[in-house]
Amino acid sequence: MLTCVIRYHIDPTQHDNFAQYARNWGQAIPRCGADLIGYFAPHEGSSTLAYGIYNVDSLAAYEDYRARLAEDPLGRENYAFAQREKFLVREDRTWLKRVSEPHGDSA
């Protein structure tokens, strides 16, 4: 399992647009095959950093997911929405692999 963490630098005057963008991905991402953990918008501290986090089984699965997302009507519209409204200043993807076991009592 791989976890993709997308760090967004967003226009601080367009939090509502980012929230709509996140809600749209909340529908499209799971439908296209990734396990969406969630999108997180600024609340306290930085007003420009936001995150999207999801899991895929492998980089090959990620490529399949991206192809499905590019064909998804809501996915295409969401890409166009971000381009049109220009609320995303920068987007960085980091791939992580969990190396710790679950913590705490499971009983």
Short mmCIF file of C-alpha atoms in Angstrom, two decimals:
data_model
loop_
_atom_site.label_atom_id
_atom_site.label_comp_id
_atom_site.label_asym_id
_atom_site.label_seq_id
_atom_site.Cartn_x
_atom_site.Cartn_y
_atom_site.Cartn_z
CA MET A 1 0.00 0.00 0.00
CA LEU A 2 1.28 3.46 -0.93
CA THR A 3 -0.02 6.75 0.39
CA CYS A 4 -0.02 9.85 -1.78
CA VAL A 5 0.08 13.14 0.10
CA ILE A 6 -0.66 16.14 -2.08
CA ARG A 7 0.43 19.43 -0.57
CA TYR A 8 -1.41 22.35 -2.12
CA HIS A 9 -0.47 25.98 -1.90
CA ILE A 10 -3.79 27.74 -2.38
CA ASP A 11 -4.88 31.30 -2.90
CA PRO A 12 -5.91 32.37 0.63
CA THR A 13 -8.85 34.35 -0.75
CA GLN A 14 -10.35 31.26 -2.41
CA HIS A 15 -10.87 28.76 0.42
CA ASP A 16 -14.47 28.18 -0.71
CA ASN A 17 -13.29 27.14 -4.18
CA PHE A 18 -10.78 24.74 -2.66
CA ALA A 19 -13.52 23.27 -0.46
CA GLN A 20 -15.71 22.67 -3.54
CA TYR A 21 -12.73 21.12 -5.35
CA ALA A 22 -12.19 18.79 -2.37
CA ARG A 23 -15.86 17.77 -2.23
CA ASN A 24 -15.78 16.95 -5.94
CA TRP A 25 -12.70 14.75 -5.47
CA GLY A 26 -14.48 13.14 -2.52
CA GLN A 27 -16.90 11.68 -5.06
CA ALA A 28 -14.59 11.04 -8.03
CA ILE A 29 -11.49 9.60 -6.34
CA PRO A 30 -13.16 6.59 -4.65
CA ARG A 31 -15.25 5.92 -7.76
CA CYS A 32 -12.06 5.75 -9.83
CA GLY A 33 -10.28 3.29 -7.55
CA ALA A 34 -8.22 5.05 -4.87
CA ASP A 35 -8.89 4.90 -1.13
CA LEU A 36 -9.43 8.56 -0.23
CA ILE A 37 -8.41 9.43 3.32
CA GLY A 38 -9.52 13.02 2.87
CA TYR A 39 -8.86 16.61 1.90
CA PHE A 40 -7.79 19.07 4.55
CA ALA A 41 -8.12 22.85 4.27
CA PRO A 42 -6.43 25.55 6.36
CA HIS A 43 -8.05 26.23 9.71
CA GLU A 44 -5.43 27.71 12.03
CA GLY A 45 -1.92 28.88 11.25
CA SER A 46 -1.05 28.94 7.55
CA SER A 47 -3.86 30.14 5.32
CA THR A 48 -2.24 28.79 2.17
CA LEU A 49 -1.44 25.11 2.87
CA ALA A 50 -3.97 22.36 2.21
CA TYR A 51 -3.64 18.61 1.75
CA GLY A 52 -5.23 15.70 -0.07
CA ILE A 53 -4.36 12.16 1.06
CA TYR A 54 -5.24 8.82 -0.52
CA ASN A 55 -3.98 5.25 -0.73
CA VAL A 56 -3.35 3.00 -3.73
CA ASP A 57 -2.04 -0.55 -3.84
CA SER A 58 0.97 0.21 -6.08
CA LEU A 59 2.33 2.67 -8.62
CA ALA A 60 0.80 0.50 -11.36
CA ALA A 61 -2.59 0.80 -9.62
CA TYR A 62 -2.01 4.55 -9.42
CA GLU A 63 -1.50 4.73 -13.20
CA ASP A 64 -4.77 2.82 -13.77
CA TYR A 65 -6.57 5.09 -11.30
CA ARG A 66 -5.23 8.24 -13.00
CA ALA A 67 -6.44 6.99 -16.38
CA ARG A 68 -9.93 6.36 -14.98
CA LEU A 69 -9.92 9.77 -13.25
CA ALA A 70 -8.99 11.51 -16.51
CA GLU A 71 -12.05 9.91 -18.17
CA ASP A 72 -14.43 10.56 -15.28
CA PRO A 73 -16.87 13.44 -16.07
CA LEU A 74 -16.58 14.97 -12.59
CA GLY A 75 -12.82 14.47 -12.63
CA ARG A 76 -12.52 16.33 -15.96
CA GLU A 77 -14.77 19.12 -14.70
CA ASN A 78 -12.80 19.44 -11.48
CA TYR A 79 -9.51 19.80 -13.37
CA ALA A 80 -11.15 22.48 -15.56
CA PHE A 81 -12.61 24.22 -12.48
CA ALA A 82 -9.15 24.51 -10.89
CA GLN A 83 -7.65 25.84 -14.14
CA ARG A 84 -10.45 28.35 -14.63
CA GLU A 85 -10.58 29.70 -11.07
CA LYS A 86 -6.81 29.60 -10.41
CA PHE A 87 -7.08 28.87 -6.69
CA LEU A 88 -4.25 26.29 -6.78
CA VAL A 89 -0.92 28.10 -6.76
CA ARG A 90 1.22 24.99 -6.45
CA GLU A 91 0.76 21.25 -6.03
CA ASP A 92 3.39 18.78 -4.76
CA ARG A 93 2.95 15.00 -4.50
CA THR A 94 4.85 12.86 -2.05
CA TRP A 95 4.62 9.07 -1.99
CA LEU A 96 4.89 7.41 1.41
CA LYS A 97 4.92 3.82 2.58
CA ARG A 98 3.82 3.04 6.13
CA VAL A 99 6.65 1.42 8.05
CA SER A 100 5.11 1.32 11.54
CA GLU A 101 2.65 -1.16 12.92
CA PRO A 102 -0.67 -0.01 14.38
CA HIS A 103 -0.22 1.56 17.80
CA GLY A 104 -2.17 1.09 21.00
CA ASP A 105 -4.32 -1.73 22.27
CA SER A 106 -6.51 -3.42 19.72
CA ALA A 107 -8.52 -5.25 22.38
#
